[in-house]
Short mmCIF file of N, CA and C in Angstrom, two decimals:
data_model
loop_
_atom_site.label_atom_id
_atom_site.label_comp_id
_atom_site.label_asym_id
_atom_site.label_seq_id
_atom_site.Cartn_x
_atom_site.Cartn_y
_atom_site.Cartn_z
N LEU A 7 -22.71 -16.99 24.69
CA LEU A 7 -21.41 -17.35 25.00
C LEU A 7 -20.47 -15.79 24.71
N TYR A 8 -19.42 -15.29 25.50
CA TYR A 8 -19.05 -14.19 25.58
C TYR A 8 -17.73 -14.08 25.48
N LEU A 9 -16.72 -13.42 24.92
CA LEU A 9 -15.51 -13.37 24.63
C LEU A 9 -14.92 -11.93 25.26
N VAL A 10 -14.31 -11.85 25.79
CA VAL A 10 -13.53 -10.60 26.19
C VAL A 10 -12.37 -10.53 26.04
N THR A 11 -11.83 -9.69 25.19
CA THR A 11 -10.51 -9.76 24.53
C THR A 11 -9.49 -8.50 25.50
N GLY A 12 -8.40 -8.58 25.65
CA GLY A 12 -7.31 -7.86 26.61
C GLY A 12 -8.19 -7.15 27.65
N PHE A 13 -7.20 -6.75 28.75
CA PHE A 13 -7.54 -6.01 29.63
C PHE A 13 -8.44 -7.11 30.28
N VAL A 14 -8.62 -8.28 30.44
CA VAL A 14 -9.33 -9.39 30.87
C VAL A 14 -9.47 -8.71 32.61
N THR A 15 -8.41 -8.31 33.30
CA THR A 15 -8.85 -8.07 34.71
C THR A 15 -9.71 -6.84 34.97
N SER A 16 -9.76 -5.99 34.02
CA SER A 16 -10.36 -4.41 34.33
C SER A 16 -11.55 -4.39 33.10
N SER A 17 -11.48 -4.79 32.18
CA SER A 17 -12.47 -4.21 31.19
C SER A 17 -13.48 -5.41 31.22
N GLY A 18 -13.72 -6.23 31.28
CA GLY A 18 -14.75 -7.27 31.14
C GLY A 18 -15.10 -8.61 32.02
N ILE A 19 -13.99 -9.48 32.60
CA ILE A 19 -13.88 -10.34 33.22
C ILE A 19 -14.19 -10.44 34.87
N ASN A 20 -15.17 -10.33 35.58
CA ASN A 20 -15.12 -10.28 36.96
C ASN A 20 -15.19 -11.96 37.68
N ALA A 21 -14.77 -12.39 38.34
CA ALA A 21 -14.77 -13.43 38.59
C ALA A 21 -16.26 -14.01 39.05
N GLU A 22 -16.88 -13.05 39.65
CA GLU A 22 -18.21 -12.87 40.37
C GLU A 22 -19.02 -13.00 39.48
N TYR A 23 -18.77 -12.66 37.95
CA TYR A 23 -20.03 -12.96 37.10
C TYR A 23 -20.74 -14.27 37.08
N GLY A 24 -19.90 -15.45 37.35
CA GLY A 24 -20.42 -16.81 37.24
C GLY A 24 -21.53 -16.95 38.63
N GLU A 25 -21.60 -16.08 39.68
CA GLU A 25 -22.20 -16.34 40.76
C GLU A 25 -23.45 -15.58 40.24
N GLU A 26 -23.69 -14.27 39.78
CA GLU A 26 -24.29 -13.30 39.31
C GLU A 26 -25.24 -13.76 38.10
N CYS A 27 -24.70 -14.56 36.96
CA CYS A 27 -25.07 -15.08 35.88
C CYS A 27 -24.69 -16.46 35.56
N PRO A 28 -25.10 -17.41 36.35
CA PRO A 28 -24.98 -18.84 36.13
C PRO A 28 -25.05 -19.34 35.12
N ASN A 29 -25.80 -18.62 33.99
CA ASN A 29 -26.18 -19.28 32.51
C ASN A 29 -24.85 -18.71 31.47
N LEU A 30 -24.22 -18.08 31.99
CA LEU A 30 -23.32 -17.51 31.23
C LEU A 30 -21.78 -17.98 31.07
N PHE A 31 -21.15 -18.07 29.72
CA PHE A 31 -19.78 -18.40 29.82
C PHE A 31 -19.15 -17.67 29.26
N ILE A 32 -17.61 -17.47 29.99
CA ILE A 32 -16.72 -16.35 29.36
C ILE A 32 -15.72 -16.85 28.96
N HIS A 33 -15.22 -16.79 27.61
CA HIS A 33 -13.88 -16.94 27.36
C HIS A 33 -13.42 -15.44 27.57
N GLY A 34 -12.04 -15.70 28.17
CA GLY A 34 -11.42 -14.10 27.88
C GLY A 34 -9.49 -14.32 27.36
N CYS A 35 -9.51 -13.63 26.78
CA CYS A 35 -7.91 -13.52 26.05
C CYS A 35 -7.20 -12.21 26.35
N ASP A 36 -5.70 -12.40 26.75
CA ASP A 36 -4.84 -11.18 27.04
C ASP A 36 -3.78 -11.72 26.09
N ILE A 37 -2.78 -10.54 25.79
CA ILE A 37 -1.71 -11.36 25.67
C ILE A 37 -0.58 -11.31 26.93
N SER A 38 -1.11 -10.76 28.25
CA SER A 38 -0.12 -10.57 29.04
C SER A 38 -0.52 -11.72 30.25
N PRO A 39 0.23 -12.76 30.25
CA PRO A 39 0.03 -13.98 31.07
C PRO A 39 -0.06 -13.46 32.42
N ARG A 40 0.25 -12.33 33.33
CA ARG A 40 0.22 -11.65 34.46
C ARG A 40 -1.41 -11.67 34.61
N ALA A 41 -2.25 -11.03 33.44
CA ALA A 41 -3.29 -10.66 33.67
C ALA A 41 -4.16 -11.99 33.68
N ILE A 42 -3.85 -12.90 32.88
CA ILE A 42 -4.51 -14.24 32.92
C ILE A 42 -4.50 -14.80 34.65
N ASP A 43 -3.16 -14.63 35.06
CA ASP A 43 -2.95 -15.33 36.35
C ASP A 43 -3.82 -14.48 37.37
N LEU A 44 -4.04 -13.23 37.22
CA LEU A 44 -4.77 -12.33 37.99
C LEU A 44 -6.12 -13.23 38.31
N VAL A 45 -6.75 -13.36 36.79
CA VAL A 45 -8.26 -13.78 37.12
C VAL A 45 -8.45 -15.01 37.62
N LYS A 46 -7.29 -15.99 37.24
CA LYS A 46 -7.51 -17.09 37.85
C LYS A 46 -7.18 -17.43 39.20
N LYS A 47 -6.36 -16.65 40.05
CA LYS A 47 -6.25 -16.57 41.38
C LYS A 47 -7.32 -16.01 42.19
N HIS A 48 -8.30 -15.01 41.38
CA HIS A 48 -9.50 -14.57 42.03
C HIS A 48 -10.04 -15.80 43.10
N THR A 49 -10.62 -15.53 44.21
CA THR A 49 -11.60 -16.57 44.87
C THR A 49 -12.67 -16.72 44.38
N HIS A 50 -13.31 -16.12 43.26
CA HIS A 50 -14.53 -16.58 42.69
C HIS A 50 -14.62 -17.13 41.72
N TYR A 51 -13.23 -17.36 41.13
CA TYR A 51 -12.64 -17.73 39.60
C TYR A 51 -13.43 -19.34 39.72
N ASN A 52 -14.04 -19.75 38.49
CA ASN A 52 -14.92 -20.97 38.33
C ASN A 52 -14.49 -21.54 36.87
N ALA A 53 -13.57 -22.21 37.12
CA ALA A 53 -13.36 -22.41 35.58
C ALA A 53 -14.54 -23.36 34.63
N ASP A 54 -15.64 -23.60 35.44
CA ASP A 54 -16.65 -24.29 35.13
C ASP A 54 -17.26 -22.92 33.91
N GLN A 55 -16.91 -21.82 34.41
CA GLN A 55 -17.87 -20.72 33.53
C GLN A 55 -17.08 -19.44 32.78
N ILE A 56 -15.62 -19.88 33.23
CA ILE A 56 -14.85 -18.82 32.53
C ILE A 56 -13.35 -19.32 32.37
N HIS A 57 -13.18 -19.25 31.24
CA HIS A 57 -12.12 -19.88 30.61
C HIS A 57 -11.20 -18.91 29.89
N VAL A 58 -9.90 -18.41 30.74
CA VAL A 58 -8.78 -17.36 30.11
C VAL A 58 -7.56 -18.07 29.77
N PHE A 59 -7.26 -17.11 28.84
CA PHE A 59 -5.94 -17.82 27.91
C PHE A 59 -5.11 -16.98 27.35
N VAL A 60 -3.73 -17.03 27.31
CA VAL A 60 -3.07 -16.11 26.79
C VAL A 60 -3.04 -16.72 24.91
N CYS A 61 -3.27 -14.97 24.51
CA CYS A 61 -3.47 -15.19 23.24
C CYS A 61 -2.98 -13.84 22.25
N ASP A 62 -2.47 -14.06 21.55
CA ASP A 62 -2.17 -12.95 20.65
C ASP A 62 -3.07 -12.95 19.52
N LEU A 63 -3.97 -11.74 19.35
CA LEU A 63 -5.03 -12.00 18.57
C LEU A 63 -4.36 -11.50 17.22
N THR A 64 -3.15 -11.17 16.61
CA THR A 64 -2.61 -11.01 15.52
C THR A 64 -2.33 -12.52 14.89
N ASP A 65 -2.03 -13.15 15.70
CA ASP A 65 -1.76 -14.69 15.31
C ASP A 65 -2.88 -15.24 14.62
N PRO A 66 -2.81 -15.92 13.21
CA PRO A 66 -3.93 -16.08 12.60
C PRO A 66 -4.41 -17.24 13.08
N ALA A 67 -3.85 -18.13 13.65
CA ALA A 67 -4.73 -19.43 14.45
C ALA A 67 -4.67 -19.32 15.87
N ALA A 68 -4.30 -18.52 16.53
CA ALA A 68 -4.04 -18.78 17.87
C ALA A 68 -5.55 -18.61 18.87
N LEU A 69 -6.51 -17.74 18.31
CA LEU A 69 -8.02 -17.81 19.02
C LEU A 69 -8.47 -19.10 18.97
N LEU A 70 -8.21 -19.54 17.79
CA LEU A 70 -9.07 -20.85 17.21
C LEU A 70 -8.58 -22.36 18.13
N GLU A 71 -7.35 -22.13 18.46
CA GLU A 71 -6.79 -22.88 19.52
C GLU A 71 -7.51 -23.04 20.92
N ASP A 72 -8.19 -22.01 21.57
CA ASP A 72 -9.11 -21.81 22.78
C ASP A 72 -10.66 -21.81 22.47
N VAL A 73 -11.17 -21.14 20.97
CA VAL A 73 -12.62 -20.88 21.29
C VAL A 73 -12.88 -21.75 19.73
N SER A 74 -14.25 -22.45 20.04
CA SER A 74 -14.50 -23.09 18.96
C SER A 74 -15.13 -22.01 17.82
N ARG A 75 -14.97 -22.53 16.42
CA ARG A 75 -15.29 -21.86 15.47
C ARG A 75 -17.00 -21.40 15.28
N GLY A 76 -17.22 -20.30 15.41
CA GLY A 76 -18.72 -20.11 14.95
C GLY A 76 -19.54 -20.21 16.32
N THR A 77 -19.13 -20.18 17.49
CA THR A 77 -19.56 -20.14 18.96
C THR A 77 -20.13 -18.94 19.96
N VAL A 78 -19.52 -17.87 19.71
CA VAL A 78 -19.51 -16.74 20.27
C VAL A 78 -20.40 -15.76 20.01
N ASP A 79 -21.29 -15.41 20.97
CA ASP A 79 -22.47 -14.28 20.93
C ASP A 79 -22.21 -13.19 20.67
N LEU A 80 -21.11 -12.80 21.68
CA LEU A 80 -20.85 -11.44 21.66
C LEU A 80 -19.40 -11.22 21.89
N VAL A 81 -18.41 -10.31 21.54
CA VAL A 81 -17.10 -9.81 21.62
C VAL A 81 -16.98 -8.49 22.10
N THR A 82 -16.12 -8.61 23.22
CA THR A 82 -15.77 -7.03 23.43
C THR A 82 -14.18 -6.59 22.96
N LEU A 83 -14.18 -5.70 22.66
CA LEU A 83 -12.86 -5.09 21.87
C LEU A 83 -12.58 -3.68 22.38
N ILE A 84 -12.17 -3.65 23.80
CA ILE A 84 -12.25 -2.49 24.38
C ILE A 84 -10.56 -2.06 24.57
N PHE A 85 -10.19 -0.81 23.92
CA PHE A 85 -8.98 -0.44 24.22
C PHE A 85 -7.84 -1.48 23.86
N VAL A 86 -8.25 -2.54 22.85
CA VAL A 86 -7.29 -3.44 22.42
C VAL A 86 -6.94 -3.04 21.02
N LEU A 87 -7.89 -2.95 19.95
CA LEU A 87 -7.06 -2.54 18.37
C LEU A 87 -6.34 -1.61 18.63
N SER A 88 -6.28 -0.65 19.36
CA SER A 88 -5.60 0.49 19.07
C SER A 88 -3.92 0.28 19.53
N ALA A 89 -3.35 -0.58 20.40
CA ALA A 89 -2.50 -1.16 20.47
C ALA A 89 -1.79 -1.90 19.60
N VAL A 90 -2.82 -2.60 18.49
CA VAL A 90 -2.19 -3.41 17.28
C VAL A 90 -1.55 -2.45 16.25
N SER A 91 -0.62 -2.86 15.78
CA SER A 91 0.03 -2.05 14.28
C SER A 91 -1.30 -2.00 13.36
N PRO A 92 -1.44 -0.98 12.77
CA PRO A 92 -2.40 -0.83 12.01
C PRO A 92 -2.20 -1.89 10.43
N ASP A 93 -0.69 -2.76 10.30
CA ASP A 93 -1.65 -3.56 9.26
C ASP A 93 -1.45 -4.92 9.73
N LYS A 94 -1.79 -5.04 11.12
CA LYS A 94 -2.00 -6.30 11.78
C LYS A 94 -3.80 -6.34 12.13
N MET A 95 -4.31 -5.32 11.97
CA MET A 95 -5.54 -5.22 12.72
C MET A 95 -6.51 -6.01 11.82
N ALA A 96 -6.66 -6.17 10.77
CA ALA A 96 -7.02 -7.09 9.80
C ALA A 96 -7.09 -8.40 10.49
N HIS A 97 -5.68 -9.03 10.68
CA HIS A 97 -5.89 -10.27 11.35
C HIS A 97 -6.65 -10.38 12.57
N VAL A 98 -6.67 -9.38 13.13
CA VAL A 98 -7.39 -9.58 14.80
C VAL A 98 -9.02 -9.75 14.71
N LEU A 99 -9.17 -8.84 13.36
CA LEU A 99 -10.90 -8.70 12.88
C LEU A 99 -11.01 -10.14 12.21
N HIS A 100 -10.47 -10.74 12.03
CA HIS A 100 -10.25 -12.06 10.92
C HIS A 100 -10.78 -13.31 11.79
N ASN A 101 -9.93 -13.10 13.06
CA ASN A 101 -9.71 -14.22 14.20
C ASN A 101 -11.17 -13.75 14.85
N ILE A 102 -11.63 -12.58 15.19
CA ILE A 102 -12.67 -12.43 15.94
C ILE A 102 -13.84 -12.75 15.19
N SER A 103 -13.89 -12.76 13.58
CA SER A 103 -15.17 -13.19 13.04
C SER A 103 -15.08 -15.08 12.77
N GLN A 104 -14.16 -15.13 13.06
CA GLN A 104 -13.88 -16.60 13.09
C GLN A 104 -14.77 -17.70 14.02
N VAL A 105 -14.31 -16.77 15.16
CA VAL A 105 -15.22 -17.44 16.47
C VAL A 105 -16.47 -16.89 16.58
N LEU A 106 -17.17 -15.74 15.92
CA LEU A 106 -18.26 -15.45 16.43
C LEU A 106 -19.24 -16.17 15.06
N LYS A 107 -20.59 -16.16 15.78
CA LYS A 107 -21.78 -16.77 15.35
C LYS A 107 -22.06 -16.03 14.24
N PRO A 108 -22.86 -16.46 13.57
CA PRO A 108 -23.53 -15.31 12.23
C PRO A 108 -24.50 -14.82 13.13
N GLY A 109 -24.37 -13.36 12.94
CA GLY A 109 -25.40 -12.39 13.49
C GLY A 109 -24.81 -11.85 15.04
N GLY A 110 -23.84 -12.50 15.29
CA GLY A 110 -22.91 -12.07 16.58
C GLY A 110 -22.16 -10.52 16.39
N ARG A 111 -22.33 -10.15 17.49
CA ARG A 111 -21.89 -8.90 17.75
C ARG A 111 -20.41 -8.29 18.59
N VAL A 112 -19.78 -7.17 17.96
CA VAL A 112 -18.54 -6.96 18.32
C VAL A 112 -18.90 -5.76 19.13
N LEU A 113 -18.52 -5.34 20.23
CA LEU A 113 -18.48 -4.34 21.02
C LEU A 113 -16.99 -3.37 20.93
N PHE A 114 -17.23 -2.24 20.68
CA PHE A 114 -15.65 -1.51 20.27
C PHE A 114 -15.96 -0.38 20.81
N ARG A 115 -14.82 -0.20 21.73
CA ARG A 115 -14.40 1.01 21.87
C ARG A 115 -12.87 1.48 22.28
N ASP A 116 -12.69 2.52 21.51
CA ASP A 116 -11.14 2.84 21.69
C ASP A 116 -10.87 4.63 21.44
N TYR A 117 -9.40 4.58 21.41
CA TYR A 117 -9.15 6.12 21.31
C TYR A 117 -9.51 6.42 19.94
N GLY A 118 -9.96 8.00 20.24
CA GLY A 118 -10.27 8.73 18.51
C GLY A 118 -9.29 9.98 18.41
N LEU A 119 -9.84 10.14 17.02
CA LEU A 119 -8.59 10.85 16.78
C LEU A 119 -8.83 12.20 17.35
N TYR A 120 -8.02 13.11 17.61
CA TYR A 120 -7.19 13.99 18.34
C TYR A 120 -8.25 14.12 19.85
N ASP A 121 -7.70 13.02 20.44
CA ASP A 121 -7.67 12.80 21.67
C ASP A 121 -6.86 13.48 22.73
N HIS A 122 -7.06 13.84 23.60
CA HIS A 122 -5.93 15.13 24.40
C HIS A 122 -4.60 14.20 24.60
N ALA A 123 -4.94 12.63 24.76
CA ALA A 123 -3.82 12.26 24.92
C ALA A 123 -2.93 12.00 23.54
N MET A 124 -3.63 11.92 22.31
CA MET A 124 -2.86 12.07 21.28
C MET A 124 -1.94 13.34 20.75
N LEU A 125 -2.71 14.22 21.36
CA LEU A 125 -2.30 15.85 20.99
C LEU A 125 -0.91 16.20 21.88
N ARG A 126 -1.10 15.59 23.36
CA ARG A 126 0.51 16.01 23.91
C ARG A 126 1.21 14.75 23.60
N PHE A 127 1.50 14.06 22.75
CA PHE A 127 2.46 13.26 22.29
C PHE A 127 3.81 14.46 22.01
N LYS A 128 4.83 14.17 22.36
CA LYS A 128 6.19 14.86 22.06
C LYS A 128 6.55 14.32 20.94
N PRO A 129 7.22 15.37 19.95
CA PRO A 129 8.16 14.95 18.67
C PRO A 129 9.03 13.68 18.87
N GLY A 130 9.09 12.92 18.12
CA GLY A 130 9.63 11.49 18.19
C GLY A 130 8.87 10.34 18.64
N HIS A 131 7.84 10.48 18.94
CA HIS A 131 6.61 9.46 19.22
C HIS A 131 5.78 8.86 18.20
N LYS A 132 5.88 9.64 17.08
CA LYS A 132 4.98 9.20 16.29
C LYS A 132 5.62 8.11 15.32
N ILE A 133 5.04 6.94 15.03
CA ILE A 133 5.44 5.70 14.37
C ILE A 133 5.16 6.22 12.67
N GLN A 134 3.85 6.34 12.86
CA GLN A 134 3.00 6.73 11.59
C GLN A 134 2.23 7.56 11.51
N GLU A 135 1.19 8.05 10.58
CA GLU A 135 -0.14 8.68 11.12
C GLU A 135 -0.98 8.08 11.74
N GLN A 136 -1.23 8.98 13.13
CA GLN A 136 -2.31 8.17 14.16
C GLN A 136 -1.77 7.33 14.43
N PHE A 137 -0.44 6.81 14.76
CA PHE A 137 -0.12 5.50 15.63
C PHE A 137 1.12 6.18 16.25
N TYR A 138 1.24 5.86 17.80
CA TYR A 138 2.32 6.32 18.38
C TYR A 138 2.48 5.61 19.57
N VAL A 139 3.97 5.89 19.96
CA VAL A 139 4.51 5.23 20.81
C VAL A 139 4.59 5.69 22.29
N ARG A 140 4.10 5.03 23.31
CA ARG A 140 4.21 5.68 24.50
C ARG A 140 5.67 5.82 25.27
N GLN A 141 5.74 6.41 26.31
CA GLN A 141 6.97 6.46 26.82
C GLN A 141 7.30 4.77 27.81
N ASP A 142 6.34 4.21 27.90
CA ASP A 142 6.25 3.17 28.42
C ASP A 142 6.64 1.82 27.43
N GLY A 143 6.72 2.15 26.50
CA GLY A 143 7.13 1.05 24.95
C GLY A 143 5.73 0.66 24.36
N THR A 144 4.40 0.90 25.21
CA THR A 144 3.09 0.67 24.46
C THR A 144 2.55 1.46 23.75
N ARG A 145 1.97 1.05 22.64
CA ARG A 145 1.62 1.87 21.48
C ARG A 145 -0.02 2.12 21.26
N ALA A 146 -0.35 3.35 20.78
CA ALA A 146 -2.16 3.64 20.79
C ALA A 146 -2.03 4.48 19.18
N PHE A 147 -3.19 3.75 18.35
CA PHE A 147 -3.86 4.01 17.42
C PHE A 147 -4.92 4.80 17.81
N TYR A 148 -5.23 6.01 17.18
CA TYR A 148 -6.07 6.90 17.44
C TYR A 148 -7.14 6.91 16.15
N PHE A 149 -8.42 6.63 16.51
CA PHE A 149 -9.24 6.14 15.20
C PHE A 149 -10.33 7.19 14.77
N SER A 150 -10.43 7.09 13.73
CA SER A 150 -11.74 8.26 13.19
C SER A 150 -12.77 7.28 13.17
N LYS A 151 -14.01 8.01 13.22
CA LYS A 151 -15.12 6.93 12.55
C LYS A 151 -14.88 6.52 11.41
N GLU A 152 -14.45 7.20 10.44
CA GLU A 152 -14.64 6.16 9.12
C GLU A 152 -13.16 5.25 9.23
N ASP A 153 -12.41 5.30 9.96
CA ASP A 153 -11.43 4.35 9.73
C ASP A 153 -11.68 3.10 10.64
N THR A 154 -12.65 3.38 11.73
CA THR A 154 -13.17 2.00 12.33
C THR A 154 -14.03 1.44 11.35
N GLY A 155 -15.11 2.22 10.84
CA GLY A 155 -15.90 1.88 9.85
C GLY A 155 -15.31 0.91 8.74
N ARG A 156 -14.36 1.44 8.01
CA ARG A 156 -13.05 0.79 7.15
C ARG A 156 -12.62 -0.32 7.48
N VAL A 157 -12.14 -0.34 8.75
CA VAL A 157 -11.28 -1.41 9.01
C VAL A 157 -12.24 -2.82 9.33
N PHE A 158 -13.39 -2.13 9.95
CA PHE A 158 -14.65 -3.81 10.07
C PHE A 158 -15.05 -3.86 8.73
N GLY A 159 -15.36 -2.99 8.08
CA GLY A 159 -16.04 -3.07 7.00
C GLY A 159 -15.29 -4.01 6.09
N ASP A 160 -13.84 -3.97 5.97
CA ASP A 160 -13.08 -4.77 5.11
C ASP A 160 -13.06 -6.08 5.66
N ALA A 161 -13.51 -6.04 7.12
CA ALA A 161 -13.11 -7.78 7.49
C ALA A 161 -14.43 -8.39 7.69
N GLY A 162 -15.50 -7.68 6.60
CA GLY A 162 -16.90 -8.35 6.36
C GLY A 162 -17.98 -8.16 7.41
N PHE A 163 -17.89 -7.11 8.16
CA PHE A 163 -18.73 -6.90 9.46
C PHE A 163 -19.66 -5.76 9.18
N GLU A 164 -20.90 -5.52 9.50
CA GLU A 164 -21.74 -4.69 9.21
C GLU A 164 -21.83 -3.76 10.28
N THR A 165 -21.88 -2.57 10.01
CA THR A 165 -21.83 -1.32 11.34
C THR A 165 -23.63 -1.40 11.93
N VAL A 166 -23.54 -1.60 13.23
CA VAL A 166 -24.85 -1.21 13.87
C VAL A 166 -24.54 -0.06 13.96
N PHE A 167 -23.80 0.59 14.86
CA PHE A 167 -23.67 2.01 15.02
C PHE A 167 -22.13 2.37 15.34
N ASN A 168 -21.72 3.63 15.04
CA ASN A 168 -20.33 4.06 14.80
C ASN A 168 -20.12 5.34 15.26
N ASN A 169 -19.91 5.60 16.52
CA ASN A 169 -19.82 7.17 16.82
C ASN A 169 -19.03 7.73 17.73
N TYR A 170 -18.49 8.76 17.78
CA TYR A 170 -17.57 9.38 18.48
C TYR A 170 -18.44 9.68 20.15
N GLU A 171 -17.39 9.46 20.91
CA GLU A 171 -17.99 9.85 22.33
C GLU A 171 -17.24 10.90 23.01
N MET A 172 -17.67 12.19 23.50
CA MET A 172 -16.93 12.76 23.89
C MET A 172 -17.04 12.99 25.35
N ARG A 173 -15.96 13.19 25.72
CA ARG A 173 -15.83 13.14 27.37
C ARG A 173 -14.55 14.38 27.90
N GLU A 174 -15.08 14.51 28.94
CA GLU A 174 -14.17 15.56 29.54
C GLU A 174 -13.64 14.97 30.88
N THR A 175 -12.29 15.05 30.93
CA THR A 175 -11.58 14.44 32.41
C THR A 175 -11.15 15.43 33.21
N VAL A 176 -11.41 15.61 34.45
CA VAL A 176 -11.07 16.64 35.36
C VAL A 176 -10.46 16.26 36.74
N ASN A 177 -9.14 16.85 36.38
CA ASN A 177 -8.35 16.90 37.38
C ASN A 177 -8.75 17.83 38.68
N LYS A 178 -9.28 17.89 39.86
CA LYS A 178 -9.46 19.10 40.37
C LYS A 178 -8.70 19.32 41.41
N LYS A 179 -7.31 18.36 41.51
CA LYS A 179 -6.23 18.70 42.42
C LYS A 179 -5.27 19.59 41.52
N GLU A 180 -5.23 19.32 40.34
CA GLU A 180 -4.27 20.34 39.31
C GLU A 180 -5.21 21.40 38.45
N ASN A 181 -6.45 21.39 38.86
CA ASN A 181 -7.43 22.47 37.94
C ASN A 181 -7.47 22.21 36.84
N LEU A 182 -7.46 20.96 35.99
CA LEU A 182 -6.77 20.94 34.50
C LEU A 182 -8.40 20.06 34.22
N SER A 183 -8.79 20.27 33.02
CA SER A 183 -9.94 19.76 32.84
C SER A 183 -9.63 19.41 31.09
N VAL A 184 -9.46 18.19 30.72
CA VAL A 184 -9.05 18.18 29.43
C VAL A 184 -10.14 17.19 28.37
N PRO A 185 -10.06 17.51 27.13
CA PRO A 185 -10.96 16.84 26.16
C PRO A 185 -10.79 15.55 26.00
N ARG A 186 -11.60 14.47 26.17
CA ARG A 186 -11.08 12.98 25.53
C ARG A 186 -11.98 12.75 24.39
N VAL A 187 -11.58 12.00 23.46
CA VAL A 187 -12.53 11.26 22.61
C VAL A 187 -12.25 9.95 22.14
N PHE A 188 -13.48 9.33 21.94
CA PHE A 188 -13.33 7.97 22.02
C PHE A 188 -14.12 7.56 20.73
N VAL A 189 -13.90 6.38 20.09
CA VAL A 189 -14.87 5.87 19.28
C VAL A 189 -15.75 4.64 19.77
N GLN A 190 -16.72 4.80 19.91
CA GLN A 190 -17.79 3.67 20.23
C GLN A 190 -18.63 3.14 19.07
N SER A 191 -18.54 1.84 18.97
CA SER A 191 -19.20 1.03 17.99
C SER A 191 -19.77 -0.24 18.01
N GLN A 192 -20.87 -0.64 17.25
CA GLN A 192 -21.10 -2.17 17.53
C GLN A 192 -21.45 -2.38 15.95
N PHE A 193 -20.65 -3.65 15.47
CA PHE A 193 -20.67 -4.24 14.54
C PHE A 193 -21.31 -5.62 14.88
N ARG A 194 -22.08 -6.13 13.57
CA ARG A 194 -22.61 -7.45 13.33
C ARG A 194 -22.01 -8.29 12.52
N LYS A 195 -21.70 -9.41 12.72
CA LYS A 195 -21.42 -10.56 11.67
C LYS A 195 -22.29 -10.92 10.63
N PRO A 196 -22.54 -10.92 9.56
CA PRO A 196 -23.34 -11.21 8.68
C PRO A 196 -24.23 -12.39 8.68
N GLU A 197 -25.54 -12.14 8.88
CA GLU A 197 -25.90 -13.81 8.74
C GLU A 197 -25.90 -14.52 7.75
N LEU A 198 -25.81 -15.96 7.85
CA LEU A 198 -25.54 -16.67 6.40
C LEU A 198 -26.22 -16.42 5.58
#
């Protein structure tokens, strides 16, 4: 059983998975009703294999309304936690922990400290240390490996790996190359 959090249309739920992996069941949640509707309208969407729903992961009980406690093997948390206020990150991880089986894994990828996107914020966009608001009103937290290990460790997860992923984004049209920094990690819910 697999849970995709956030960005259900672009980072994890492809309605064609049901044809490719007939024994896989996917839960997918996103805070955006529009994202959920896009998945449900896909021609290959099969409600027998994919259950998508609107969910605010910072709400302490929201995830358990759609996913049974202790049933999920794998959760993806890709560019989701950075959009959450740092004071609510523990709520998100608590919710995920509730639905994970003992030994279940979380695959995490998010923005890293000193990523180019962080460095180009103009004055007035900083909410607090490492936490910024974009022009469109969305927010972004930029993680260090230590931040990531701490927030997951405080939520009771064991670290499998926790690394920086350095990339270079090239815009050939504008002859521009920018350094990108991400944190890519895997965490495990301890066995009983």
